[in-house]
Amino acid sequence: MTDVPFTRNEMMIVAAARELAGQRVCFVGVGLPNIAVNLAKRTVAPDMELVYEAGVFGARPARLPLSIGDPTIVTGATSVVSMHELFSFYLQGGLIDVGFLGAAQIDRFGNINTTVIGDYDAPTTRLPGSGGACEIAINARQVFVIMRQSARSFVERIDFRTSPGNLGGAEQAERIRGEGGWLGRGPSVVVTDLGIWHFDDDGEMRLDSLHPGASLEDVRSSVHWAPKLAASLATTPPPTDEELRLIREELDPGGAYTR
Amino acid sequence: MTDVPFTRNEMMIVAAARELAGQRVCFVGVGLPNIAVNLAKRTVAPDMELVYEAGVFGARPARLPLSIGDPTIVTGATSVVSMHELFSFYLQGGLIDVGFLGAAQIDRFGNINTTVIGDYDAPTTRLPGSGGACEIAINARQVFVIMRQSARSFVERIDFRTSPGNLGGAEQAERIRGEGGWLGRGPSVVVTDLGIWHFDDDGEMRLDSLHPGASLEDVRSSVHWAPKLAASLATTPPPTDEELRLIREELDPGGAYTR
Amino acid sequence: MSDSKVASMHDAVAELVRDGDTVAIEGFTHLISFAAGHEIIRQGRRDLTLARMTPDLVYDQMVAAGVARKLIFSWLGNPGVGGLGGIRRRIEAATSAPGGGDGRLPRLEVEEYSHFGMVARYTAGAANLPFMPLRSYFETDLPTANPQIREIDSPYGDGKVYAVPPLKPDVSIVHAQRADRDGNTQIWGLLGCQKEAAFAADRVVVVVEELVDEAVIRADPNRTIIPGLIVDAVVVEPYGAHPSYVQGAYDRDNRFYLEWDAITKDEAALQAWLREWVLDVDGRAAYIDKLGPDRVAALRPSGTAPSGVVDYGAYR
Amino acid sequence: MSDSKVASMHDAVAELVRDGDTVAIEGFTHLISFAAGHEIIRQGRRDLTLARMTPDLVYDQMVAAGVARKLIFSWLGNPGVGGLGGIRRRIEAATSAPGGGDGRLPRLEVEEYSHFGMVARYTAGAANLPFMPLRSYFETDLPTANPQIREIDSPYGDGKVYAVPPLKPDVSIVHAQRADRDGNTQIWGLLGCQKEAAFAADRVVVVVEELVDEAVIRADPNRTIIPGLIVDAVVVEPYGAHPSYVQGAYDRDNRFYLEWDAITKDEAALQAWLREWVLDVDGRAAYIDKLGPDRVAALRPSGTAPSGVVDYGAYR
């Protein structure tokens, strides 16, 4: 705990990192996942192996890479391989415990859009697209999501399904995953700047923890559906001094992720 | 030319090596092809790149390897890669000019058996099988064959088709290769201990050159069909002193291939 | 070009990159040949189909300069920073229209995959396969957006997977640490999909930091990623990957990637940048001069990290 | 075994190789773990399915010792020398019958591919794909002999290729130059299909000439072929590949391969050899002692051939 003021983005990153406690092998997505995973490696999950889609297993970045391809994820790594091998043998081969993704739009069942806002052929906003997200969502054993929450991002219906979550609900998702031989069991957690969502037996997001300073009104006004709330809603423990120091001094001294 | 006596096997290896003049990239099979190709590299084809299915491109063997996997084909090579890459990108990718094979049985159209003599499920003789020969025959631009000729090996009907040659004849073979998108144009030459066979417009073997010391009677008695002979049958120039020296002193001092 | 494969960037591009070609400048954050991209802009190529997993700044610049008709990709952005305005304005409804006009830019054709799909496409191209199967795309909108992504039944009766078709660029351009005069090329650090993109291509240009003797290559054959057999030109262009990086030689110029965000958001600023840094510069050496020795020096690694030596052994 | 992955060959085989398993001891002429094969014989495993591209002497010995029920392979022989009598007598009509009896040996079940087919099977297994397509087998008798080789239509309407199914061994055993205590393994020289066979397997045993510090591995991450993540046991067994070889450490013992020809032709001689060199020897160290220092010394490379050093650079 700390008396130092912190931002909502810092709280989001810290909460996301803590969710990784006990995980063994994590596939690191670009952007917010990158800082959350690197914070976890320095705090709750020191033995966790970092996998970067660029072709790195067992990365030990000496600094936080701006991009997920960076010389610091190579030097001192356990193994550096072609991307074909990384996607074939590590991801599709079933060796990834957690795929950690960002998202532009998400629905209540954890289906993700990172492709377009609007019509695909003439979009209002062209987003980056899948990258590896589509196959990560299908093949990583679990999927963690980190994203800022807003009325534009937590929507009733996403404009494009880039990465499958629990589809139309848990029952349908389990059947389709089973029939299709998917290794992934779908999304486990969504960490936002307001709170922590897990998925209930229906495969729908449920707010289990509210970050300090965030209100239920903030949550409701930034979700396009009537959100499920945990019976006993927790309050996320605020960042510790050490977590804040790591973010501010080691991982993101320029504040690129946290402002 | 030489006055030194030479064996039929030596003549066969020398004649096979000479056929490689002007070739750029050769996929080296185990056994007799290995010594023929290594002799060519030292004589008529010094710039030819040797590819070994073990995963080597641009081998420079300092000695003749007994096996086609040997440390001497690695040290000083241009590139050493996984067998998956060798077969996928080099062979199937269309980079091999000549695939050089041995054979246990061959028919008039150059179809090859290296699998079994007799019934497949309870064979009289179990041979090594395909190895890479099946895909070499299909994907190398040309196929060269080196083998001893006998009534057991030059047969009307092979017991098992391991590697396709000109199938039932040139017309059928061209149609099937074209429809199937094969890169290979099939067998070009068969060099034996008796002579040199090329393939005529019907896709059938034709004896173009008889080795010194071999008679047409030798040829006829070791072929199960009525063999086609070139209108002007040549006599293979005997081995030169240098060719014999290379075989006897550098490549096969133990005489494993030549006796 | 002479008999030698060693060529200037000008000559390599003049001879090997043609209007209408499908061009792949590959390299996943590492070893991106900005030098080749800039030369293609200077020589005014048109109607190119640009293939690349991550179009990145190099294709943002090339698209803004008007060389491209179509983009084949899997992730479109400035990683960790933001968007690529030069490309987005050619795709989004407000700023582009098919054929252009009305103050709008001509719409860029896009063909979109996932990362694994792009890698698998190059692999199929390199291996001369009609398709590659993969376990991706299930229950997504990607196969609808791109009908080249197709379902395929396993011949063993155990379900469906997806297939992608081969991608065979007319030209692939790859930056590397070193090659010999014949184009035998060695890379360490991130390998991306350069090998697959090179083997899949009809023509290959290798751009290197350093030309080395054949003996250097042959001393460590397991390190050779691309054989000279498939290489058409070897261009020696130190710092040719800036603002991308070369493992062991120079760092990623993250400052440049951050500064690009403001430039790419403004079409006029982007065009001015192209004039100043590409069109008015006669090659990579001049670009590096203009960048200045301090900027370049700041990109040196903070120390060395030697690989160690292994012994292949002599076998005579 | 303790918490550590480092184990004796005895313990690794006792714990990880079980009756009825599909076992792949891979290595294409290079890095064949004869030490593991001999230990499997000594521990009397039964009903194994032995998978290997080139069964070679090691499987000839294992089959003759009676550990195997079935063979999956692509080339059966003593390369450059001759046949493998121990296996052939279990296949040919004159010497074997289904179930054995009548003075004949029990017929060995065989499942046969080409080299590319075997490599593709391991690759499909490692990549969790239901099949791998390849351009082979057209117009041959192989798909008839082995109905697991199946035709498949390209989903792009451009014809048929063949498919092979994934091969997922219960255990893959790989010899290598070096690994760290966690099993991160580096190999140079011929790479064969070891990586694919290891990733495809449920359990992996790595046998190394030398156990090294993690820092040695991390100094050259591009050289790591198998990550500790998939490794269950690391066995340190110098000369564990003899009569096969280890690039840079010792040569192939061609004399042994030549001498094997006479032994394998004669079932009694082969059984006597197994008694003398496997059953009556308590491990690899004793085998090497028995081989004698002169024989071992003669296998040293004729000189060194160092790889040179590359610099990955420090980036802090």
Tab-separated table of N, CA and C in Angstrom, chain C residues 8-101:
chain	number	residue	atom	x	y	z
C	8	SER	N	25.252	-1.454	-55.982
C	8	SER	CA	24.762	-0.317	-55.206
C	8	SER	C	23.260	-0.495	-54.999
C	9	MET	N	22.725	0.188	-53.991
C	9	MET	CA	21.275	0.130	-53.780
C	9	MET	C	20.553	0.667	-55.013
C	10	HIS	N	21.109	1.740	-55.587
C	10	HIS	CA	20.473	2.295	-56.786
C	10	HIS	C	20.338	1.234	-57.870
C	11	ASP	N	21.436	0.557	-58.155
C	11	ASP	CA	21.411	-0.421	-59.249
C	11	ASP	C	20.557	-1.644	-58.907
C	12	ALA	N	20.631	-2.071	-57.666
C	12	ALA	CA	19.833	-3.249	-57.281
C	12	ALA	C	18.344	-2.962	-57.455
C	13	VAL	N	17.893	-1.797	-57.003
C	13	VAL	CA	16.475	-1.450	-57.133
C	13	VAL	C	16.117	-1.221	-58.601
C	14	ALA	N	17.003	-0.525	-59.323
C	14	ALA	CA	16.726	-0.245	-60.739
C	14	ALA	C	16.540	-1.540	-61.519
C	15	GLU	N	17.364	-2.523	-61.213
C	15	GLU	CA	17.324	-3.757	-61.988
C	15	GLU	C	16.267	-4.744	-61.504
C	16	LEU	N	16.023	-4.781	-60.217
C	16	LEU	CA	15.258	-5.910	-59.670
C	16	LEU	C	13.850	-5.568	-59.170
C	17	VAL	N	13.534	-4.307	-58.993
C	17	VAL	CA	12.193	-3.923	-58.523
C	17	VAL	C	11.468	-3.207	-59.653
C	18	ARG	N	10.355	-3.773	-60.087
C	18	ARG	CA	9.679	-3.261	-61.283
C	18	ARG	C	8.259	-2.793	-60.953
C	19	ASP	N	7.766	-1.827	-61.692
C	19	ASP	CA	6.390	-1.373	-61.499
C	19	ASP	C	5.447	-2.571	-61.521
C	20	GLY	N	4.498	-2.579	-60.583
C	20	GLY	CA	3.513	-3.654	-60.545
C	20	GLY	C	3.942	-4.873	-59.754
C	21	ASP	N	5.184	-4.905	-59.330
C	21	ASP	CA	5.686	-6.068	-58.577
C	21	ASP	C	5.008	-6.215	-57.213
C	22	THR	N	5.002	-7.455	-56.733
C	22	THR	CA	4.747	-7.698	-55.316
C	22	THR	C	6.094	-7.699	-54.603
C	23	VAL	N	6.236	-6.752	-53.674
C	23	VAL	CA	7.520	-6.544	-52.992
C	23	VAL	C	7.343	-6.833	-51.508
C	24	ALA	N	8.257	-7.621	-50.950
C	24	ALA	CA	8.255	-7.870	-49.506
C	24	ALA	C	9.558	-7.357	-48.912
C	25	ILE	N	9.477	-6.277	-48.140
C	25	ILE	CA	10.625	-5.863	-47.324
C	25	ILE	C	10.328	-6.408	-45.947
C	26	GLU	N	10.952	-7.542	-45.596
C	26	GLU	CA	10.590	-8.173	-44.334
C	26	GLU	C	11.590	-7.868	-43.211
C	27	GLY	N	11.299	-8.340	-42.041
C	27	GLY	CA	12.064	-8.029	-40.840
C	27	GLY	C	11.076	-7.597	-39.769
C	28	PHE	N	10.996	-8.382	-38.680
C	28	PHE	CA	10.004	-8.079	-37.640
C	28	PHE	C	10.657	-7.168	-36.612
C	29	THR	N	10.435	-5.890	-36.769
C	29	THR	CA	11.059	-4.796	-35.997
C	29	THR	C	12.577	-4.751	-36.229
C	30	HIS	N	13.207	-5.907	-36.333
C	30	HIS	CA	14.654	-6.038	-36.523
C	30	HIS	C	14.961	-6.023	-38.016
C	31	LEU	N	16.060	-5.373	-38.416
C	31	LEU	CA	16.601	-5.547	-39.771
C	31	LEU	C	15.639	-5.129	-40.883
C	32	ILE	N	14.930	-4.035	-40.694
C	32	ILE	CA	14.022	-3.563	-41.742
C	32	ILE	C	14.809	-2.669	-42.705
C	33	SER	N	14.765	-2.985	-43.974
C	33	SER	CA	15.576	-2.215	-44.930
C	33	SER	C	14.881	-0.916	-45.326
C	34	PHE	N	14.951	0.072	-44.429
C	34	PHE	CA	14.468	1.406	-44.793
C	34	PHE	C	15.252	1.948	-45.991
C	35	ALA	N	16.525	1.589	-46.089
C	35	ALA	CA	17.334	2.079	-47.214
C	35	ALA	C	16.724	1.654	-48.543
C	36	ALA	N	16.252	0.411	-48.623
C	36	ALA	CA	15.638	-0.056	-49.875
C	36	ALA	C	14.307	0.642	-50.109
C	37	GLY	N	13.525	0.787	-49.058
C	37	GLY	CA	12.233	1.461	-49.195
C	37	GLY	C	12.411	2.879	-49.729
C	38	HIS	N	13.385	3.581	-49.203
C	38	HIS	CA	13.622	4.958	-49.654
C	38	HIS	C	14.086	5.000	-51.108
C	39	GLU	N	14.926	4.050	-51.489
C	39	GLU	CA	15.402	4.034	-52.876
C	39	GLU	C	14.249	3.735	-53.848
C	40	ILE	N	13.336	2.864	-53.426
C	40	ILE	CA	12.160	2.571	-54.271
C	40	ILE	C	11.323	3.836	-54.444
C	41	ILE	N	11.195	4.612	-53.378
C	41	ILE	CA	10.468	5.892	-53.477
C	41	ILE	C	11.193	6.830	-54.445
C	42	ARG	N	12.500	6.946	-54.271
C	42	ARG	CA	13.270	7.867	-55.130
C	42	ARG	C	13.165	7.484	-56.596
C	43	GLN	N	13.132	6.191	-56.874
C	43	GLN	CA	13.065	5.771	-58.278
C	43	GLN	C	11.624	5.774	-58.807
C	44	GLY	N	10.685	6.178	-57.966
C	44	GLY	CA	9.316	6.401	-58.437
C	44	GLY	C	8.580	5.159	-58.910
C	45	ARG	N	8.805	4.033	-58.273
C	45	ARG	CA	8.047	2.839	-58.648
C	45	ARG	C	6.556	3.068	-58.391
C	46	ARG	N	5.728	2.397	-59.171
C	46	ARG	CA	4.280	2.564	-59.075
C	46	ARG	C	3.566	1.216	-59.052
C	47	ASP	N	2.351	1.219	-58.488
C	47	ASP	CA	1.454	0.044	-58.518
C	47	ASP	C	2.035	-1.182	-57.832
C	48	LEU	N	2.889	-0.951	-56.867
C	48	LEU	CA	3.431	-2.098	-56.153
C	48	LEU	C	2.376	-2.686	-55.223
C	49	THR	N	2.428	-4.011	-55.065
C	49	THR	CA	1.736	-4.668	-53.962
C	49	THR	C	2.778	-4.863	-52.873
C	50	LEU	N	2.554	-4.230	-51.742
C	50	LEU	CA	3.527	-4.296	-50.658
C	50	LEU	C	3.094	-5.337	-49.636
C	51	ALA	N	3.919	-6.368	-49.492
C	51	ALA	CA	3.615	-7.422	-48.517
C	51	ALA	C	4.567	-7.284	-47.342
C	52	ARG	N	4.020	-7.418	-46.153
C	52	ARG	CA	4.844	-7.326	-44.945
C	52	ARG	C	3.955	-7.659	-43.760
C	53	MET	N	4.465	-8.452	-42.817
C	53	MET	CA	3.646	-8.763	-41.649
C	53	MET	C	3.213	-7.475	-40.956
C	54	THR	N	4.165	-6.617	-40.678
C	54	THR	CA	3.912	-5.380	-39.934
C	54	THR	C	4.341	-4.199	-40.787
C	55	PRO	N	3.414	-3.616	-41.542
C	55	PRO	CA	3.814	-2.567	-42.482
C	55	PRO	C	4.739	-1.490	-41.889
C	56	ASP	N	4.515	-1.102	-40.651
C	56	ASP	CA	5.520	-0.271	-39.970
C	56	ASP	C	5.759	1.050	-40.701
C	57	LEU	N	6.706	1.825	-40.200
C	57	LEU	CA	6.985	3.150	-40.762
C	57	LEU	C	7.441	3.085	-42.216
C	58	VAL	N	8.163	2.004	-42.564
C	58	VAL	CA	8.737	1.956	-43.914
C	58	VAL	C	7.631	1.912	-44.969
C	59	TYR	N	6.558	1.165	-44.701
C	59	TYR	CA	5.479	1.105	-45.681
C	59	TYR	C	4.570	2.324	-45.550
C	60	ASP	N	4.479	2.921	-44.354
C	60	ASP	CA	3.746	4.175	-44.211
C	60	ASP	C	4.369	5.218	-45.151
C	61	GLN	N	5.690	5.259	-45.153
C	61	GLN	CA	6.400	6.205	-46.020
C	61	GLN	C	6.205	5.857	-47.493
C	62	MET	N	6.318	4.580	-47.814
C	62	MET	CA	6.200	4.176	-49.216
C	62	MET	C	4.786	4.398	-49.748
C	63	VAL	N	3.789	4.078	-48.911
C	63	VAL	CA	2.402	4.293	-49.335
C	63	VAL	C	2.147	5.790	-49.505
C	64	ALA	N	2.610	6.589	-48.555
C	64	ALA	CA	2.410	8.041	-48.655
C	64	ALA	C	3.094	8.606	-49.896
C	65	ALA	N	4.195	7.987	-50.299
C	65	ALA	CA	4.920	8.459	-51.480
C	65	ALA	C	4.263	7.995	-52.781
C	66	GLY	N	3.256	7.134	-52.657
C	66	GLY	CA	2.490	6.772	-53.847
C	66	GLY	C	3.009	5.588	-54.633
C	67	VAL	N	3.846	4.761	-54.036
C	67	VAL	CA	4.374	3.638	-54.816
C	67	VAL	C	3.421	2.442	-54.845
C	68	ALA	N	2.423	2.421	-53.933
C	68	ALA	CA	1.672	1.170	-53.719
C	68	ALA	C	0.236	1.234	-54.207
C	69	ARG	N	-0.235	0.111	-54.656
C	69	ARG	CA	-1.617	-0.076	-55.049
C	69	ARG	C	-2.360	-0.919	-54.000
C	70	LYS	N	-1.608	-1.800	-53.342
C	70	LYS	CA	-2.218	-2.799	-52.472
C	70	LYS	C	-1.269	-3.149	-51.336
C	71	LEU	N	-1.875	-3.551	-50.221
C	71	LEU	CA	-1.101	-3.919	-49.040
C	71	LEU	C	-1.536	-5.317	-48.589
C	72	ILE	N	-0.572	-6.188	-48.338
C	72	ILE	CA	-0.843	-7.513	-47.756
C	72	ILE	C	-0.136	-7.542	-46.408
C	73	PHE	N	-0.863	-7.790	-45.323
C	73	PHE	CA	-0.259	-7.580	-44.001
C	73	PHE	C	-1.010	-8.340	-42.914
C	74	SER	N	-0.466	-8.251	-41.689
C	74	SER	CA	-1.160	-8.836	-40.539
C	74	SER	C	-1.253	-7.902	-39.334
C	75	TRP	N	-0.459	-6.850	-39.274
C	75	TRP	CA	-0.572	-5.903	-38.158
C	75	TRP	C	-0.067	-4.550	-38.623
C	76	LEU	N	-0.939	-3.578	-38.509
C	76	LEU	CA	-0.719	-2.276	-39.116
C	76	LEU	C	-0.581	-1.234	-38.021
C	77	GLY	N	0.652	-0.856	-37.701
C	77	GLY	CA	0.788	0.157	-36.663
C	77	GLY	C	2.237	0.484	-36.377
C	78	ASN	N	2.402	1.445	-35.489
C	78	ASN	CA	3.716	1.850	-34.987
C	78	ASN	C	3.769	1.251	-33.589
C	79	PRO	N	4.417	0.097	-33.434
C	79	PRO	CA	4.225	-0.697	-32.217
C	79	PRO	C	4.598	0.058	-30.938
C	80	GLY	N	3.680	0.051	-29.991
C	80	GLY	CA	3.900	0.726	-28.717
C	80	GLY	C	3.683	2.222	-28.795
C	81	VAL	N	3.423	2.753	-29.996
C	81	VAL	CA	3.289	4.205	-30.159
C	81	VAL	C	1.898	4.582	-30.671
C	82	GLY	N	1.523	4.119	-31.845
C	82	GLY	CA	0.222	4.534	-32.380
C	82	GLY	C	-0.010	4.024	-33.784
C	83	GLY	N	-0.636	4.862	-34.588
C	83	GLY	CA	-1.057	4.432	-35.906
C	83	GLY	C	-0.101	4.858	-37.007
C	84	LEU	N	-0.430	4.413	-38.210
C	84	LEU	CA	0.319	4.789	-39.406
C	84	LEU	C	-0.626	5.614	-40.271
C	85	GLY	N	-0.514	6.948	-40.154
C	85	GLY	CA	-1.478	7.839	-40.803
C	85	GLY	C	-1.436	7.758	-42.317
C	86	GLY	N	-0.235	7.642	-42.857
C	86	GLY	CA	-0.111	7.599	-44.309
C	86	GLY	C	-0.921	6.458	-44.899
C	87	ILE	N	-0.926	5.336	-44.240
C	87	ILE	CA	-1.705	4.191	-44.715
C	87	ILE	C	-3.177	4.329	-44.315
C	88	ARG	N	-3.450	4.729	-43.064
C	88	ARG	CA	-4.840	4.805	-42.607
C	88	ARG	C	-5.669	5.764	-43.458
C	89	ARG	N	-5.062	6.883	-43.834
C	89	ARG	CA	-5.823	7.825	-44.666
C	89	ARG	C	-6.160	7.237	-46.036
C	90	ARG	N	-5.406	6.244	-46.441
C	90	ARG	CA	-5.697	5.590	-47.727
C	90	ARG	C	-6.698	4.444	-47.557
C	91	ILE	N	-7.139	4.192	-46.319
C	91	ILE	CA	-8.098	3.110	-46.074
C	91	ILE	C	-9.414	3.634	-45.511
C	92	GLU	N	-9.346	4.608	-44.617
C	92	GLU	CA	-10.549	5.042	-43.898
C	92	GLU	C	-11.502	5.817	-44.804
C	93	ALA	N	-12.786	5.707	-44.464
C	93	ALA	CA	-13.855	6.236	-45.328
C	93	ALA	C	-13.790	7.750	-45.491
C	94	ALA	N	-13.422	8.454	-44.435
C	94	ALA	CA	-13.477	9.914	-44.500
C	94	ALA	C	-12.417	10.496	-45.411
C	95	THR	N	-11.328	9.802	-45.583
C	95	THR	CA	-10.180	10.385	-46.283
C	95	THR	C	-9.859	9.713	-47.615
C	96	SER	N	-10.528	8.600	-47.916
C	96	SER	CA	-10.191	7.889	-49.153
C	96	SER	C	-11.444	7.410	-49.864
C	97	ALA	N	-11.311	7.193	-51.147
C	97	ALA	CA	-12.396	6.612	-51.936
C	97	ALA	C	-11.760	5.763	-53.028
C	98	PRO	N	-12.476	4.717	-53.481
C	98	PRO	CA	-11.913	3.928	-54.588
C	98	PRO	C	-11.598	4.861	-55.754
C	99	GLY	N	-10.359	4.858	-56.213
C	99	GLY	CA	-9.964	5.747	-57.310
C	99	GLY	C	-9.614	7.160	-56.877
C	100	GLY	N	-9.937	7.539	-55.638
C	100	GLY	CA	-9.595	8.880	-55.136
C	100	GLY	C	-10.529	9.940	-55.676
C	101	GLY	N	-10.073	11.195	-55.706
C	101	GLY	CA	-10.887	12.315	-56.189
C	101	GLY	C	-11.642	12.990	-55.066
